[in-house]
mmCIF file of C-alpha atoms in Angstrom:
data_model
loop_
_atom_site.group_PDB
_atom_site.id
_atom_site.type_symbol
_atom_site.label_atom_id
_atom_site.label_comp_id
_atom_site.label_asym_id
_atom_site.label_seq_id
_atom_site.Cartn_x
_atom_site.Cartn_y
_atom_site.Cartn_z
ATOM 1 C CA UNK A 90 141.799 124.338 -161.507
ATOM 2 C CA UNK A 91 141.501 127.174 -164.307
ATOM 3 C CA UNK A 92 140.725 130.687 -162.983
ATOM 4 C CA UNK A 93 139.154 133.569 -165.108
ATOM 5 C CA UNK A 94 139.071 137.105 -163.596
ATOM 6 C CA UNK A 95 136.944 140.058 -165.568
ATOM 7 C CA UNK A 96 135.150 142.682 -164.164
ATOM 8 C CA UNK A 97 132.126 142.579 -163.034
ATOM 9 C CA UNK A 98 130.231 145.879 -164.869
ATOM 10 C CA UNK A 99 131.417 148.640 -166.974
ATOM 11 C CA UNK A 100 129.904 151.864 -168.450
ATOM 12 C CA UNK A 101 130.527 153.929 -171.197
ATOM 13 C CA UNK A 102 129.147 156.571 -173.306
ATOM 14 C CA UNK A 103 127.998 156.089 -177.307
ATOM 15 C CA UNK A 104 131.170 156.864 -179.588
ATOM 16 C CA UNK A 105 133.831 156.157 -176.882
ATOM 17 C CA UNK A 106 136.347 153.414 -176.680
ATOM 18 C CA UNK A 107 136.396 150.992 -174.086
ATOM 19 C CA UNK A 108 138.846 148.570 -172.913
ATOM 20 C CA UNK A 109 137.621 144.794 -171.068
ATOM 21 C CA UNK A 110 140.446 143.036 -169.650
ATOM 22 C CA UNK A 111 140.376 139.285 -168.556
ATOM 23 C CA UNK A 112 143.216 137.546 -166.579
ATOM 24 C CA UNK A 113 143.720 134.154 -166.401
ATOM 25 C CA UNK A 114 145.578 131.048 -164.755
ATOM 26 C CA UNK A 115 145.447 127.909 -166.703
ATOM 27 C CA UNK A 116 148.163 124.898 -166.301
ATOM 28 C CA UNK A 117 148.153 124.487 -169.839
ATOM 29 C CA UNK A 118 146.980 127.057 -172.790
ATOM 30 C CA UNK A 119 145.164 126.265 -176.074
ATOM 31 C CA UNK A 120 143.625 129.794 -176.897
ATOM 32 C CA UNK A 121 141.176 132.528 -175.404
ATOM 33 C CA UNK A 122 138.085 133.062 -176.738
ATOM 34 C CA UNK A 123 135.219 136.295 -176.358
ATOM 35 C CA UNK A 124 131.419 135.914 -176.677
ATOM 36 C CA UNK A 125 128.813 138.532 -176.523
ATOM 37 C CA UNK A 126 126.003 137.579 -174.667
ATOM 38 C CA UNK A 127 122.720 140.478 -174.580
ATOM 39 C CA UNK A 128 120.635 139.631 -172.054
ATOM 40 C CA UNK A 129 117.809 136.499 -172.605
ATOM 41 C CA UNK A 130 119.431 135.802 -175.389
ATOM 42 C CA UNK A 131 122.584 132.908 -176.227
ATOM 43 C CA UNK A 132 126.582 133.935 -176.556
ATOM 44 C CA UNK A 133 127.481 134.934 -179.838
ATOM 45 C CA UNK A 134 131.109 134.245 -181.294
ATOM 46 C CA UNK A 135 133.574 137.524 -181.009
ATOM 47 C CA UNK A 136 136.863 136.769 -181.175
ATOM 48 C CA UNK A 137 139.951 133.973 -180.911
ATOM 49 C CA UNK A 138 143.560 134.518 -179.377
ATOM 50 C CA UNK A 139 145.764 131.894 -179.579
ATOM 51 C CA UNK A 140 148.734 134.067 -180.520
ATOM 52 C CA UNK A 141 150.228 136.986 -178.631
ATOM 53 C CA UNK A 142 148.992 140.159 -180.239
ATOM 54 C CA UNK A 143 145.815 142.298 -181.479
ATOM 55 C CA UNK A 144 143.416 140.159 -183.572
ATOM 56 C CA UNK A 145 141.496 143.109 -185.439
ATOM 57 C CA UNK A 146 137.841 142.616 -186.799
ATOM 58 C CA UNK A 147 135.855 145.414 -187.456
ATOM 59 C CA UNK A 148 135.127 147.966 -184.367
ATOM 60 C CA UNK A 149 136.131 145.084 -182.272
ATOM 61 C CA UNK A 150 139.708 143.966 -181.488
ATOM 62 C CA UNK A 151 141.006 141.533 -178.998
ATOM 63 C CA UNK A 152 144.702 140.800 -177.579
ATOM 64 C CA UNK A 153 146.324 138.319 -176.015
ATOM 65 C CA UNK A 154 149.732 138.125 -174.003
ATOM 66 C CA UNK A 155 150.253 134.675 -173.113
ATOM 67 C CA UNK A 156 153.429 135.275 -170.875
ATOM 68 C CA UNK A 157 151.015 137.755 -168.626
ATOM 69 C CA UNK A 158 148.075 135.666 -168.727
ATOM 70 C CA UNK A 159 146.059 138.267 -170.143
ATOM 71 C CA UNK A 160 143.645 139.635 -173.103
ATOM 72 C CA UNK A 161 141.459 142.191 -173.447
ATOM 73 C CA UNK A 162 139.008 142.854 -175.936
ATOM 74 C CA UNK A 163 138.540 146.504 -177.473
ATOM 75 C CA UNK A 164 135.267 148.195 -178.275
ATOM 76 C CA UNK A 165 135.658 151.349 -180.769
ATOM 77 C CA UNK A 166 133.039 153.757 -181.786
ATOM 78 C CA UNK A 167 130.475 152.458 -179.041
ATOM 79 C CA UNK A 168 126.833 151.630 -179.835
ATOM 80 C CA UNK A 169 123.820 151.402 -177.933
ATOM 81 C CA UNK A 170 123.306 147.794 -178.925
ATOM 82 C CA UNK A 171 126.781 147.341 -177.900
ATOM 83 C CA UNK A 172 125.063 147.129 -173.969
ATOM 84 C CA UNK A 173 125.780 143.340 -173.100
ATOM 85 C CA UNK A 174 128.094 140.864 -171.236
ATOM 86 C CA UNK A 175 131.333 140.076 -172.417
ATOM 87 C CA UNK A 176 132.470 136.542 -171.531
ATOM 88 C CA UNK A 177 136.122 135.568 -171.271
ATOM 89 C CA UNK A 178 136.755 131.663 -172.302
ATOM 90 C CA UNK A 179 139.613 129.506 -172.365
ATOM 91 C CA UNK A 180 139.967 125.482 -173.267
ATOM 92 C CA UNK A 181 140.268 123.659 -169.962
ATOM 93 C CA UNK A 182 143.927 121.838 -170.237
ATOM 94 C CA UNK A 183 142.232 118.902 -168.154
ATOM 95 C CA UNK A 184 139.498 117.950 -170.705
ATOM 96 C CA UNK A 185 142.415 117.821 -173.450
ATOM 97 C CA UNK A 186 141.157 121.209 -174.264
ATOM 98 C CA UNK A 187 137.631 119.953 -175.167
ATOM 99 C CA UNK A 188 135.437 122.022 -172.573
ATOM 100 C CA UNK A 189 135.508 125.948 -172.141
ATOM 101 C CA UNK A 190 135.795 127.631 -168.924
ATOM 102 C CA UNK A 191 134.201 130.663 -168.867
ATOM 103 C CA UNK A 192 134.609 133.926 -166.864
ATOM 104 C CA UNK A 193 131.763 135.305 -164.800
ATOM 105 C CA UNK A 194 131.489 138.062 -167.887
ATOM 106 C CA UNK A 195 131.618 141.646 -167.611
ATOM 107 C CA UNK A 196 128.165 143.517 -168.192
ATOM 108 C CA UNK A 197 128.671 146.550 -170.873
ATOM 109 C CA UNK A 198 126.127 149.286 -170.241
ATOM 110 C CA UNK A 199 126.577 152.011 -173.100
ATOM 111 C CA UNK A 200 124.562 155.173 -172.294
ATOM 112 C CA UNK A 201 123.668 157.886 -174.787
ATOM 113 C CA UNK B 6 128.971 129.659 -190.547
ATOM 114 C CA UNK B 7 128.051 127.345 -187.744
ATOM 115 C CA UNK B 8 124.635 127.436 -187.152
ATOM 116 C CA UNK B 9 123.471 125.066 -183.790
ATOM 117 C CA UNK B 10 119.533 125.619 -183.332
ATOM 118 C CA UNK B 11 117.748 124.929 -179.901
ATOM 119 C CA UNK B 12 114.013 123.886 -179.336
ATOM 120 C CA UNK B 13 112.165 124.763 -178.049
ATOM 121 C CA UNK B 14 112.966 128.876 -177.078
ATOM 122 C CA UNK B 15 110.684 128.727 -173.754
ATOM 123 C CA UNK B 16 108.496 126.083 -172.186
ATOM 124 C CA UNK B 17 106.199 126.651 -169.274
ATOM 125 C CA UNK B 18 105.210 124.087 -167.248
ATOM 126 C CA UNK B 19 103.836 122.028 -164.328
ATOM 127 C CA UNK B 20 105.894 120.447 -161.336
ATOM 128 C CA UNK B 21 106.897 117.070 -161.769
ATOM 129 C CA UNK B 22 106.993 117.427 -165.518
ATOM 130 C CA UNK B 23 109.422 116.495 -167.779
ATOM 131 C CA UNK B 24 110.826 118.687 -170.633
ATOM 132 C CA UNK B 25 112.691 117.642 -173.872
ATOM 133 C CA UNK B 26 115.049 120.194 -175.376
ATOM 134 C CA UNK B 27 116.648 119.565 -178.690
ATOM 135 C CA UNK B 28 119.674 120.728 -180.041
ATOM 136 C CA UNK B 29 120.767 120.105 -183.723
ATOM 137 C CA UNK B 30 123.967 121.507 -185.862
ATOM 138 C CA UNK B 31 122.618 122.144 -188.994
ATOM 139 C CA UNK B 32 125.570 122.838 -191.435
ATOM 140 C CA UNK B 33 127.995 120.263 -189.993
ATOM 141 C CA UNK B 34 128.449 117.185 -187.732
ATOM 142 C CA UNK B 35 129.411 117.727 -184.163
ATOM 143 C CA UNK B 36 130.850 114.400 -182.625
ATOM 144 C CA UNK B 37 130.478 116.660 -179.409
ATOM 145 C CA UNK B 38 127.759 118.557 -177.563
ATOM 146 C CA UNK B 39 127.811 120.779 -174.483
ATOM 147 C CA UNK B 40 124.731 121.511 -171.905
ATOM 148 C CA UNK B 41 124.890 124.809 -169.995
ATOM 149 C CA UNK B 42 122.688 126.058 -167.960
ATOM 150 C CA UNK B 43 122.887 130.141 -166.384
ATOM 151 C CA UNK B 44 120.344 131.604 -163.739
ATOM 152 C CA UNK B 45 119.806 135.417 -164.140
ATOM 153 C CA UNK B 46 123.051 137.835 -164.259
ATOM 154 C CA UNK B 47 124.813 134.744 -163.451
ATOM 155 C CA UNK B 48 127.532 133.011 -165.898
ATOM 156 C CA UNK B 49 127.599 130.355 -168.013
ATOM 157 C CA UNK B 50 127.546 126.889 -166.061
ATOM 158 C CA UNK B 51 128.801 123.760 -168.030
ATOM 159 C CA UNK B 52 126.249 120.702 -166.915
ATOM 160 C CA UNK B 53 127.639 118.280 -169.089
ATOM 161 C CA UNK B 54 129.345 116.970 -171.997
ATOM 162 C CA UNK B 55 127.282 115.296 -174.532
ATOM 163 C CA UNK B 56 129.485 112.379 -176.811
ATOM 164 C CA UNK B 57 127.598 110.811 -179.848
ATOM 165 C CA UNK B 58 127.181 107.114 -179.547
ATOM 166 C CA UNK B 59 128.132 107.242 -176.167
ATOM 167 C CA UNK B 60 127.195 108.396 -172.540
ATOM 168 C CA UNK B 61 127.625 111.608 -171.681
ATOM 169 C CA UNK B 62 129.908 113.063 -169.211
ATOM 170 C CA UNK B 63 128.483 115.091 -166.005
ATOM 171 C CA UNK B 64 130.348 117.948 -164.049
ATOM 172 C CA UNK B 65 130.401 117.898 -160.462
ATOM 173 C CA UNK B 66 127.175 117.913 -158.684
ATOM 174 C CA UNK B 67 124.985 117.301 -161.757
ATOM 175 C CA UNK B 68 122.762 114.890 -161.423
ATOM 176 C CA UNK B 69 122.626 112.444 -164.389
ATOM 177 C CA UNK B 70 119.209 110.905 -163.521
ATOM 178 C CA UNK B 71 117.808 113.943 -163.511
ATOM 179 C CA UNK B 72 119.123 115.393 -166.460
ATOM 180 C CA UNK B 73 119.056 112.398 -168.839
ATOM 181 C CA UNK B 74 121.450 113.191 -172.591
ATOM 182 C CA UNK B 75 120.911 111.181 -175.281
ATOM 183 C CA UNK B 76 123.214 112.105 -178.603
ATOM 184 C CA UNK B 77 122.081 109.688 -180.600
ATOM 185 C CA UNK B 78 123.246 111.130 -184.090
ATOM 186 C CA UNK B 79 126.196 113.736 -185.082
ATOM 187 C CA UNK B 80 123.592 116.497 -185.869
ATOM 188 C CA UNK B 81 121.786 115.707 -182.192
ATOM 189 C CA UNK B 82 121.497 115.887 -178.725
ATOM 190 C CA UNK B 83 118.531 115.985 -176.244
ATOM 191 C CA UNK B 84 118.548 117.308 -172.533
ATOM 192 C CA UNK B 85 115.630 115.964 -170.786
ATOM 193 C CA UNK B 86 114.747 117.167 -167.051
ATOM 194 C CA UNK B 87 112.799 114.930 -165.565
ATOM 195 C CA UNK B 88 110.439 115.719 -162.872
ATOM 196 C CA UNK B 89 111.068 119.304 -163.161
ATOM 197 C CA UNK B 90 110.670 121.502 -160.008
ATOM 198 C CA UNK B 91 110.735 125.369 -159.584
ATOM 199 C CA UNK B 92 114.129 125.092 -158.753
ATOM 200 C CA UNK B 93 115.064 123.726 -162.395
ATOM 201 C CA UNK B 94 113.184 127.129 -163.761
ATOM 202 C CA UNK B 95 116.409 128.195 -165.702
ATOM 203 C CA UNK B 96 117.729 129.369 -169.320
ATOM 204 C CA UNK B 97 119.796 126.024 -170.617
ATOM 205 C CA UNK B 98 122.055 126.724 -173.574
ATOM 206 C CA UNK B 99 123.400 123.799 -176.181
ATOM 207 C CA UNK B 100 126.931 124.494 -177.717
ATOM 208 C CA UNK B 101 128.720 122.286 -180.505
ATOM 209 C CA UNK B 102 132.012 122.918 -182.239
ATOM 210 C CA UNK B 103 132.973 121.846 -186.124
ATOM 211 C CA UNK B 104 136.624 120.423 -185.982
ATOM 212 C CA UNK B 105 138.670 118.879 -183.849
ATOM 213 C CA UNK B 106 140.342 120.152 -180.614
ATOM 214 C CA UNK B 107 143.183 122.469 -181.340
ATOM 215 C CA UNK B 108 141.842 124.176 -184.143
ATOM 216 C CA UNK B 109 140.481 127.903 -183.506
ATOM 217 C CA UNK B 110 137.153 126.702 -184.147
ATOM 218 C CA UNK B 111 134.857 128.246 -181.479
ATOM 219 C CA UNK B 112 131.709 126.482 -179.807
ATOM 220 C CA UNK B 113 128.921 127.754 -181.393
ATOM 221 C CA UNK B 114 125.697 128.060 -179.008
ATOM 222 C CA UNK B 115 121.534 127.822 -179.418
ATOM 223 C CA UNK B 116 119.176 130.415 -178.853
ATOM 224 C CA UNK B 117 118.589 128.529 -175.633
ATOM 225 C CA UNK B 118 115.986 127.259 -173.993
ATOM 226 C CA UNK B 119 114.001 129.515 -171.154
ATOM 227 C CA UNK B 120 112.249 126.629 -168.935
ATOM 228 C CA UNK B 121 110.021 127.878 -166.085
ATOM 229 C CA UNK B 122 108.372 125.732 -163.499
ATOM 230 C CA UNK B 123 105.255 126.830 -161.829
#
């Protein structure tokens, strides 16, 4: 099967930079994706690897290394509202990369 | 962009009801639908896959009868929990993607539906 590995929580302070990591081991690869999910509420879009390297987009950034099996996703210049879970998703080789599998998500708590 | 809406947002309701929740892509066609369903500080759990014009495809240890999917057009697909207990009270989440597999396309999820089951 696919396995996704995050942390579990993180904290930071407002302004800082902070760093999620996800590891993964898939038997076939088709691209990593990153949601933000606030609590009560659905995942929203971030980011897409498919590529090794840093996909830049805004105060967020995400990277990819495909040989290590590993992204993380970058948070500059930290908000308040930045406080949420960060799911880790990749396509699932054995649906023909239809279905995501998703990381248990790492919960962001940004204090002032 | 990709806009998937989800109805209804919460529903409250007796035992051995059943609830309907909707889920429609509004800006394009999705040939494909996903059902998730996540219980509190828990992550995402994929219940099924949901195939217009056809029947829809249940992970392990889902229970098809009781959660009936019916994608009858490209802009819809229904969840329906029949006989709902307390232990169905949960947040279910509808997901669709616009293109075809390969493409960095991402799903795109509903508000999601709070159900609670007194």
């Amino acid at each position: 099967g696919q396995n996704i590995d995050q942390p579990t929580e993180m904290t930071a302070t407002e302004g800082a930079i902070v760093q999620i990591n996800c590891t993964y081991q898939t038997s076939g690869f088709n691209g990593l994706f990153w949601y933000q999910q606030h609590a009560g509420e659905a995942p929203t879009f971030l980011s897409y690897n498919v590529l090794d390297g840093l996909e830049e987009k805004g105060r967020f950034s995400s990277f990819l290394s495909r040989s290590k099996g590993y992204s993380y996703l970058l948070l500059k210049e930290l908000q308040m509202k930045d406080s949420a879970s960060y799911l880790c998703a990749v396509r699932d080789p054995n649906t023909g990369f239809q279905k995501l599998v998703f990381g248990t998500g790492t919960r962001l708590l940004v204090s002032p | 962009g990709a806009v998937v809406s989800q109805h209804p947002s919460w529903v409250i309701c007796k035992s051995g009801t059943s609830v309907k929740i909707e889920c429609r892509s509004l800006d394009f066609q999705a040939t494909t639908m996903f059902w998730y369903r996540q219980f509190p500080k828990q992550s995402l759990m994929l219940m099924a896959t949901s195939n217009e014009g056809s029947k829809a495809t249940y992970e392990q240890g889902v229970e098809k009868d009781k959660f009936l999917i019916n994608h009858a057009s490209l802009t819809l697909s229904t969840l329906t929990v029949t006989s709902a207990h307390p232990e169905d009270s949960s947040f279910y989440i509808c997901s669709a993607r616009d293109g075809v597999t390969g493409d960095g396309k991402p799903q795109h999820f509903g508000d999601g539906t709070r159900l609670s089951i007194l």
